[in-house]
Amino acid sequence: MKHLWSFLLILPLAAEDKVPLPGEQPFKTNCAACHMLASVVVGPSLVALAKTYPKDKQEEFTAWAKTPGKKNTNMIQMPSMAHVPEADLGGIHTYILSVTDGIKEKPGKALYPKFKEPKRQLPYVVRASMPDSSPASVGVVLENGLSVCWDTEACRFRYAYVGNKTNLFSIWRPASLPKKPYFIETADVLIHSATSDDKLGIFFPITAKLQFRGYRLVDKNPEFYYTLGSIEIRELIAAGKDPESVIRRFTVTNVDRSLLFDLSHKGKATLSSDKGILKDGRLTLTAEEAKFFTLTIIKK
Ligand code: HEC
């Protein structure tokens, strides 16, 4: 009983001991507009500041206030507080540590809501940096759950994979694929031409300049357009009629001789063509056949 009495007597005295901290007023004048106790308003909360700058980091704290850096990409640039006397900044630091003691950051809402990928209508075409392709690639996400990587730098189909993820964008690194591709083209050069006339014979890689010209959407499916010297090539990518199939419809103009498409590939898929002769992944076409033909890739 004796103990409890003395406790009650001491209590009011302890409370009266609390004098305002010297940093409080300068904080209110200079910082309070942007820094709230436990939630993000314009700048980080005081709880967050106290965590980054504990007692032994006062120098770093005042250094930041005088020449603020840039850390949070979703926040404005903090203006310099160099006009606030150094002693006041130190006081502000002490004040922040004291008022945040035992306080937790509110999970509150971020200044800008995090980007959430909306549900996309498929097929969907998206510029992306993709693995094993150039950074200038395009992802084609088809309505049958299959996707294709088409490289606009090399002007060619790179691979097909299982996945319907439409958010393939990342500044830092190539998009990660949900699964390894099931069809990967492996030839160095796609298009070869016969030496002359329209007879099938010996073929040589065409050395003329490859140039990507763009793509257009045909019923939402992309048709890539590029030139190889004077030859114009259009390649449309779409979901095929067969389950788990992708079609590549080629329209080639300005050809006067047989062509060979080296479609060598690896992975678990079967490739077929509606025209020409396909043998060991190499498709030979007469000039006439090359004008319009369709390849089908069926996942095994
Ligand atoms: C106009 C708004 C504004 C005012 C006024 C302001 N700040 Fe800031 N402060 C910010 C913003 C915004 C950030 C976050 C900047 C970033 O991370 O790029 C920030 C960040 C900080 C940080 C954190 C740095 C880190 O390493 O994370 C400290 C410390 C800080 N402010 C101290 C102060 C002090 C002390 C004052 C008053 C003297 C003050 N600020 C006044 C907007 C303000």
Tab-separated table of C-alpha atoms and ligand atoms in Angstrom:
chain	number	residue	atom	x	y	z
A	1	MET	CA	0.000	0.000	0.000
A	2	LYS	CA	2.773	2.376	0.958
A	3	HIS	CA	4.353	1.968	-2.478
A	4	LEU	CA	1.234	2.795	-4.400
A	5	TRP	CA	0.816	6.092	-2.523
A	6	SER	CA	4.263	7.319	-3.304
A	7	PHE	CA	3.719	6.391	-6.964
A	8	LEU	CA	0.606	8.561	-7.149
A	9	LEU	CA	2.414	11.464	-5.575
A	10	ILE	CA	5.314	11.371	-8.001
A	11	LEU	CA	3.142	11.168	-11.111
A	12	PRO	CA	1.956	14.811	-11.381
A	13	LEU	CA	5.454	16.021	-10.759
A	14	ALA	CA	6.880	13.941	-13.621
A	15	ALA	CA	4.280	15.318	-16.021
A	16	GLU	CA	5.084	18.902	-15.113
A	17	ASP	CA	8.751	18.173	-15.859
A	18	LYS	CA	7.896	17.984	-19.571
A	19	VAL	CA	9.068	21.251	-21.095
A	20	PRO	CA	8.583	21.784	-24.857
A	21	LEU	CA	11.598	20.613	-26.855
A	22	PRO	CA	13.626	23.385	-28.484
A	23	GLY	CA	13.139	21.784	-31.908
A	24	GLU	CA	9.360	21.899	-31.831
A	25	GLN	CA	8.840	25.465	-33.007
A	26	PRO	CA	11.390	25.387	-35.855
A	27	PHE	CA	9.884	22.042	-36.925
A	28	LYS	CA	6.399	23.516	-37.067
A	29	THR	CA	7.614	26.548	-38.985
A	30	ASN	CA	9.798	24.773	-41.514
A	31	CYS	CA	8.917	21.118	-41.856
A	32	ALA	CA	5.402	20.339	-40.595
A	33	ALA	CA	3.759	21.269	-43.889
A	34	CYS	CA	5.251	18.202	-45.552
A	35	HIS	CA	6.144	15.792	-42.763
A	36	MET	CA	3.379	14.274	-40.637
A	37	LEU	CA	3.865	12.142	-37.584
A	38	ALA	CA	2.962	8.687	-38.862
A	39	SER	CA	1.714	9.013	-42.424
A	40	VAL	CA	3.039	10.056	-45.800
A	41	VAL	CA	1.712	13.401	-46.971
A	42	VAL	CA	4.208	15.185	-49.194
A	43	GLY	CA	7.334	13.769	-47.628
A	44	PRO	CA	8.001	10.662	-45.525
A	45	SER	CA	6.481	10.450	-42.029
A	46	LEU	CA	8.474	11.430	-38.960
A	47	VAL	CA	8.447	7.767	-37.986
A	48	ALA	CA	10.227	6.965	-41.246
A	49	LEU	CA	12.692	9.842	-40.775
A	50	ALA	CA	13.491	8.683	-37.241
A	51	LYS	CA	14.143	5.194	-38.522
A	52	THR	CA	16.551	6.374	-41.224
A	53	TYR	CA	18.203	8.896	-38.922
A	54	PRO	CA	18.527	7.505	-35.380
A	55	LYS	CA	20.333	9.375	-32.613
A	56	ASP	CA	23.856	8.863	-34.013
A	57	LYS	CA	22.862	10.127	-37.486
A	58	GLN	CA	22.184	13.764	-36.633
A	59	GLU	CA	24.939	15.008	-38.923
A	60	GLU	CA	23.511	13.104	-41.880
A	61	PHE	CA	20.065	14.434	-40.993
A	62	THR	CA	21.136	18.087	-41.054
A	63	ALA	CA	23.211	17.480	-44.174
A	64	TRP	CA	20.136	16.163	-45.986
A	65	ALA	CA	17.983	19.067	-44.798
A	66	LYS	CA	20.509	21.562	-46.172
A	67	THR	CA	21.051	19.794	-49.481
A	68	PRO	CA	18.279	17.250	-49.967
A	69	GLY	CA	18.867	14.413	-52.386
A	70	LYS	CA	16.347	12.407	-54.353
A	71	LYS	CA	15.289	9.005	-53.032
A	72	ASN	CA	11.577	8.451	-53.480
A	73	THR	CA	10.614	8.554	-57.137
A	74	ASN	CA	6.938	9.007	-56.249
A	75	MET	CA	7.597	12.159	-54.197
A	76	ILE	CA	8.503	15.707	-55.121
A	77	GLN	CA	12.009	17.033	-54.661
A	78	MET	CA	12.381	18.323	-51.100
A	79	PRO	CA	13.391	22.006	-51.105
A	80	SER	CA	16.629	22.915	-49.351
A	81	MET	CA	16.319	23.971	-45.708
A	82	ALA	CA	19.693	25.731	-45.688
A	83	HIS	CA	18.049	28.885	-44.300
A	84	VAL	CA	17.288	27.061	-41.033
A	85	PRO	CA	20.168	27.491	-38.547
A	86	GLU	CA	22.223	24.342	-37.982
A	87	ALA	CA	21.365	24.335	-34.255
A	88	ASP	CA	17.659	24.411	-35.092
A	89	LEU	CA	18.060	21.486	-37.491
A	90	GLY	CA	19.746	19.525	-34.712
A	91	GLY	CA	16.884	20.501	-32.415
A	92	ILE	CA	14.360	19.382	-35.028
A	93	HIS	CA	16.123	16.028	-35.205
A	94	THR	CA	15.921	15.578	-31.427
A	95	TYR	CA	12.290	16.654	-31.493
A	96	ILE	CA	11.464	14.108	-34.234
A	97	LEU	CA	13.142	11.292	-32.278
A	98	SER	CA	11.243	12.234	-29.160
A	99	VAL	CA	7.754	12.508	-30.686
A	100	THR	CA	8.109	9.285	-32.638
A	101	ASP	CA	9.194	7.216	-29.670
A	102	GLY	CA	6.975	4.135	-29.610
A	103	ILE	CA	4.887	5.278	-32.595
A	104	LYS	CA	4.361	3.059	-35.626
A	105	GLU	CA	3.924	4.146	-39.210
A	106	LYS	CA	0.308	3.948	-40.361
A	107	PRO	CA	-0.056	1.542	-43.255
A	108	GLY	CA	-2.005	4.373	-44.961
A	109	LYS	CA	-2.325	4.927	-48.661
A	110	ALA	CA	0.635	5.840	-50.779
A	111	LEU	CA	0.757	9.240	-52.432
A	112	TYR	CA	0.266	7.703	-55.850
A	113	PRO	CA	-1.467	4.338	-55.947
A	114	LYS	CA	0.728	1.529	-57.155
A	115	PHE	CA	0.248	0.745	-60.839
A	116	LYS	CA	-1.986	-2.229	-61.345
A	117	GLU	CA	-2.099	-3.806	-64.754
A	118	PRO	CA	-5.687	-3.561	-66.014
A	119	LYS	CA	-7.273	-6.558	-67.652
A	120	ARG	CA	-6.257	-6.374	-71.308
A	121	GLN	CA	-8.272	-7.468	-74.284
A	122	LEU	CA	-6.371	-10.237	-76.042
A	123	PRO	CA	-4.625	-10.432	-78.418
A	124	TYR	CA	-2.473	-7.707	-76.936
A	125	VAL	CA	0.711	-6.247	-78.362
A	126	VAL	CA	3.256	-4.720	-76.030
A	127	ARG	CA	6.694	-3.179	-76.507
A	128	ALA	CA	9.087	-4.953	-74.186
A	129	SER	CA	12.610	-5.896	-73.410
A	130	MET	CA	12.518	-9.672	-73.410
A	131	PRO	CA	15.073	-12.339	-72.545
A	132	ASP	CA	17.187	-13.739	-75.406
A	133	SER	CA	16.035	-11.018	-77.757
A	134	SER	CA	16.948	-7.400	-78.367
A	135	PRO	CA	15.630	-4.679	-76.042
A	136	ALA	CA	13.506	-3.546	-78.987
A	137	SER	CA	11.182	-6.508	-78.856
A	138	VAL	CA	7.441	-6.825	-79.020
A	139	GLY	CA	5.421	-9.283	-76.964
A	140	VAL	CA	2.312	-10.669	-78.628
A	141	VAL	CA	-0.058	-12.095	-76.034
A	142	LEU	CA	-2.636	-14.285	-77.751
A	143	GLU	CA	-6.148	-15.175	-76.626
A	144	ASN	CA	-5.290	-18.887	-76.438
A	145	GLY	CA	-2.832	-18.459	-73.579
A	146	LEU	CA	0.267	-18.477	-75.798
A	147	SER	CA	2.639	-15.593	-76.342
A	148	VAL	CA	5.278	-14.703	-78.883
A	149	CYS	CA	8.423	-12.627	-78.766
A	150	TRP	CA	9.094	-10.769	-81.995
A	151	ASP	CA	12.376	-8.875	-82.311
A	152	THR	CA	12.092	-5.606	-84.246
A	153	GLU	CA	15.854	-5.166	-84.384
A	154	ALA	CA	16.651	-8.529	-85.948
A	155	CYS	CA	13.288	-8.379	-87.788
A	156	ARG	CA	12.203	-11.808	-86.746
A	157	PHE	CA	10.164	-14.113	-84.663
A	158	ARG	CA	12.292	-15.233	-81.719
A	159	TYR	CA	10.188	-17.685	-79.746
A	160	ALA	CA	6.759	-18.755	-78.517
A	161	TYR	CA	5.977	-19.478	-74.882
A	162	VAL	CA	3.067	-20.371	-72.658
A	163	GLY	CA	1.741	-17.360	-70.770
A	164	ASN	CA	-0.809	-14.577	-70.939
A	165	LYS	CA	0.969	-11.956	-68.875
A	166	THR	CA	0.513	-8.581	-70.543
A	167	ASN	CA	2.750	-6.553	-68.266
A	168	LEU	CA	6.104	-7.256	-69.878
A	169	PHE	CA	7.548	-3.862	-69.176
A	170	SER	CA	10.516	-3.305	-66.908
A	171	ILE	CA	13.072	-0.523	-67.039
A	172	TRP	CA	15.739	-2.497	-65.265
A	173	ARG	CA	15.837	-5.907	-66.847
A	174	PRO	CA	14.181	-8.009	-69.524
A	175	ALA	CA	10.694	-9.183	-68.643
A	176	SER	CA	10.633	-12.519	-66.893
A	177	LEU	CA	8.743	-15.225	-68.724
A	178	PRO	CA	6.393	-17.454	-66.765
A	179	LYS	CA	7.773	-20.498	-68.575
A	180	LYS	CA	10.621	-21.412	-70.887
A	181	PRO	CA	9.708	-20.999	-74.565
A	182	TYR	CA	8.426	-24.155	-76.268
A	183	PHE	CA	9.517	-23.044	-79.743
A	184	ILE	CA	12.748	-21.148	-80.315
A	185	GLU	CA	14.150	-20.202	-83.704
A	186	THR	CA	17.837	-20.998	-83.944
A	187	ALA	CA	19.055	-20.095	-87.455
A	188	ASP	CA	21.411	-17.140	-87.798
A	189	VAL	CA	19.830	-15.995	-91.030
A	190	LEU	CA	16.148	-16.516	-91.766
A	191	ILE	CA	15.834	-15.781	-95.468
A	192	HIS	CA	18.011	-17.197	-98.237
A	193	SER	CA	17.537	-16.822	-101.955
A	194	ALA	CA	18.204	-19.002	-104.975
A	195	THR	CA	20.971	-17.727	-107.230
A	196	SER	CA	18.697	-17.178	-110.208
A	197	ASP	CA	15.338	-17.832	-111.861
A	198	ASP	CA	12.571	-19.729	-110.269
A	199	LYS	CA	14.153	-23.152	-109.934
A	200	LEU	CA	14.828	-24.665	-106.561
A	201	GLY	CA	18.528	-25.102	-106.241
A	202	ILE	CA	21.346	-23.685	-104.233
A	203	PHE	CA	20.468	-20.991	-101.757
A	204	PHE	CA	22.523	-18.216	-100.245
A	205	PRO	CA	21.739	-15.968	-97.305
A	206	ILE	CA	20.517	-12.624	-98.601
A	207	THR	CA	23.057	-10.041	-97.545
A	208	ALA	CA	20.936	-6.971	-98.355
A	209	LYS	CA	20.049	-4.568	-95.582
A	210	LEU	CA	17.316	-5.632	-93.177
A	211	GLN	CA	15.123	-2.784	-92.079
A	212	PHE	CA	12.188	-2.794	-89.723
A	213	ARG	CA	9.374	-0.579	-91.022
A	214	GLY	CA	6.767	-0.928	-88.297
A	215	TYR	CA	3.675	-2.959	-87.641
A	216	ARG	CA	-0.049	-2.555	-87.999
A	217	LEU	CA	-2.929	-4.322	-86.343
A	218	VAL	CA	-5.133	-6.547	-88.465
A	219	ASP	CA	-8.147	-7.535	-86.320
A	220	LYS	CA	-5.994	-6.771	-83.275
A	221	ASN	CA	-3.242	-9.113	-84.476
A	222	PRO	CA	0.090	-7.482	-85.289
A	223	GLU	CA	1.497	-7.676	-88.781
A	224	PHE	CA	5.187	-6.823	-88.715
A	225	TYR	CA	6.607	-5.163	-91.783
A	226	TYR	CA	10.246	-5.100	-92.816
A	227	THR	CA	12.360	-4.942	-95.917
A	228	LEU	CA	15.300	-7.004	-97.001
A	229	GLY	CA	16.884	-5.005	-99.814
A	230	SER	CA	14.054	-4.613	-102.297
A	231	ILE	CA	12.012	-7.497	-100.882
A	232	GLU	CA	9.114	-6.508	-98.644
A	233	ILE	CA	8.045	-8.940	-95.957
A	234	ARG	CA	4.961	-8.860	-93.778
A	235	GLU	CA	4.492	-11.362	-90.981
A	236	LEU	CA	1.185	-11.558	-89.160
A	237	ILE	CA	1.036	-13.339	-85.800
A	238	ALA	CA	-2.229	-14.831	-84.572
A	239	ALA	CA	-3.710	-17.680	-82.587
A	240	GLY	CA	-4.348	-20.651	-84.878
A	241	LYS	CA	-7.535	-22.701	-85.182
A	242	ASP	CA	-5.880	-25.776	-83.693
A	243	PRO	CA	-5.642	-25.766	-79.939
A	244	GLU	CA	-2.305	-24.454	-78.668
A	245	SER	CA	-1.264	-23.209	-82.072
A	246	VAL	CA	0.236	-19.995	-83.368
A	247	ILE	CA	0.127	-18.983	-86.993
A	248	ARG	CA	2.558	-16.785	-88.884
A	249	ARG	CA	1.083	-15.517	-92.121
A	250	PHE	CA	3.678	-14.183	-94.526
A	251	THR	CA	3.077	-11.819	-97.401
A	252	VAL	CA	6.208	-11.294	-99.472
A	253	THR	CA	6.413	-8.895	-102.387
A	254	ASN	CA	9.083	-8.160	-104.978
A	255	VAL	CA	10.438	-11.693	-105.177
A	256	ASP	CA	11.591	-13.000	-108.520
A	257	ARG	CA	13.196	-16.232	-107.408
A	258	SER	CA	12.831	-19.141	-105.015
A	259	LEU	CA	13.359	-18.433	-101.369
A	260	LEU	CA	14.443	-20.575	-98.483
A	261	PHE	CA	13.321	-19.774	-94.955
A	262	ASP	CA	15.612	-21.332	-92.408
A	263	LEU	CA	13.135	-22.100	-89.641
A	264	SER	CA	15.484	-24.340	-87.669
A	265	HIS	CA	14.236	-24.428	-84.127
A	266	LYS	CA	14.398	-26.160	-80.801
A	267	GLY	CA	11.791	-26.870	-78.165
A	268	LYS	CA	8.659	-28.991	-78.033
A	269	ALA	CA	6.549	-28.021	-81.027
A	270	THR	CA	5.711	-29.054	-84.556
A	271	LEU	CA	6.012	-26.664	-87.430
A	272	SER	CA	4.102	-26.908	-90.693
A	273	SER	CA	3.637	-24.776	-93.785
A	274	ASP	CA	0.678	-24.580	-96.177
A	275	LYS	CA	3.029	-24.024	-99.126
A	276	GLY	CA	6.422	-25.184	-100.337
A	277	ILE	CA	8.574	-28.004	-99.046
A	278	LEU	CA	9.489	-28.077	-95.376
A	279	LYS	CA	12.378	-30.362	-94.547
A	280	ASP	CA	14.531	-30.368	-91.414
A	281	GLY	CA	13.165	-26.976	-90.473
A	282	ARG	CA	14.085	-25.466	-93.847
A	283	LEU	CA	11.240	-24.288	-96.022
A	284	THR	CA	11.784	-23.848	-99.748
A	285	LEU	CA	9.268	-21.892	-101.769
A	286	THR	CA	9.009	-20.901	-105.398
A	287	ALA	CA	8.701	-17.164	-105.999
A	288	GLU	CA	4.984	-17.697	-106.535
A	289	GLU	CA	4.514	-19.688	-103.316
A	290	ALA	CA	6.559	-17.210	-101.324
A	291	LYS	CA	4.066	-14.434	-102.042
A	292	PHE	CA	1.594	-15.692	-99.486
A	293	PHE	CA	2.044	-18.609	-97.121
A	294	THR	CA	1.210	-19.543	-93.573
A	295	LEU	CA	3.255	-21.365	-90.967
A	296	THR	CA	1.610	-23.119	-88.057
A	297	ILE	CA	3.395	-23.914	-84.820
A	298	ILE	CA	1.612	-26.411	-82.612
A	299	LYS	CA	2.767	-26.903	-79.059
A	300	LYS	CA	3.488	-30.548	-78.231
B	1	HEC	C1	7.894	21.181	-49.379
B	1	HEC	C2	7.866	19.981	-48.624
B	1	HEC	C3	8.945	19.680	-47.620
B	1	HEC	C4	9.372	20.439	-46.595
B	1	HEC	C5	8.901	21.827	-46.220
B	1	HEC	C6	10.363	19.662	-45.884
B	1	HEC	N1	10.529	18.457	-46.499
B	1	HEC	FE1	11.768	17.010	-45.902
B	1	HEC	N2	11.158	15.860	-47.467
B	1	HEC	C7	10.225	16.226	-48.401
B	1	HEC	C8	10.116	15.211	-49.397
B	1	HEC	C9	9.201	15.222	-50.603
B	1	HEC	C10	11.028	14.219	-49.033
B	1	HEC	C11	11.336	12.945	-49.785
B	1	HEC	C12	12.331	13.272	-50.877
B	1	HEC	C13	12.909	12.064	-51.554
B	1	HEC	O1	12.993	11.018	-50.934
B	1	HEC	O2	13.299	12.200	-52.707
B	1	HEC	C14	11.647	14.639	-47.818
B	1	HEC	C15	12.597	13.911	-47.129
B	1	HEC	C16	13.209	14.312	-45.965
B	1	HEC	C17	14.157	13.533	-45.244
B	1	HEC	C18	14.468	12.102	-45.534
B	1	HEC	C19	15.725	11.811	-46.297
B	1	HEC	C20	15.954	10.329	-46.415
B	1	HEC	O3	17.125	9.987	-46.373
B	1	HEC	O4	15.009	9.552	-46.553
B	1	HEC	C21	14.566	14.283	-44.199
B	1	HEC	C22	15.579	13.903	-43.155
B	1	HEC	C23	13.835	15.513	-44.255
B	1	HEC	N3	13.006	15.509	-45.346
B	1	HEC	C24	13.946	16.529	-43.344
B	1	HEC	C25	13.258	17.717	-43.408
B	1	HEC	C26	13.407	18.782	-42.453
B	1	HEC	C27	14.324	18.741	-41.255
B	1	HEC	C28	12.584	19.787	-42.844
B	1	HEC	C29	12.389	21.110	-42.211
B	1	HEC	C30	13.552	21.832	-41.828
B	1	HEC	C31	11.921	19.337	-44.057
B	1	HEC	N4	12.358	18.088	-44.363
B	1	HEC	C32	11.020	20.090	-44.776
B	1	HEC	C33	9.494	17.388	-48.419
B	1	HEC	C34	9.667	18.436	-47.552
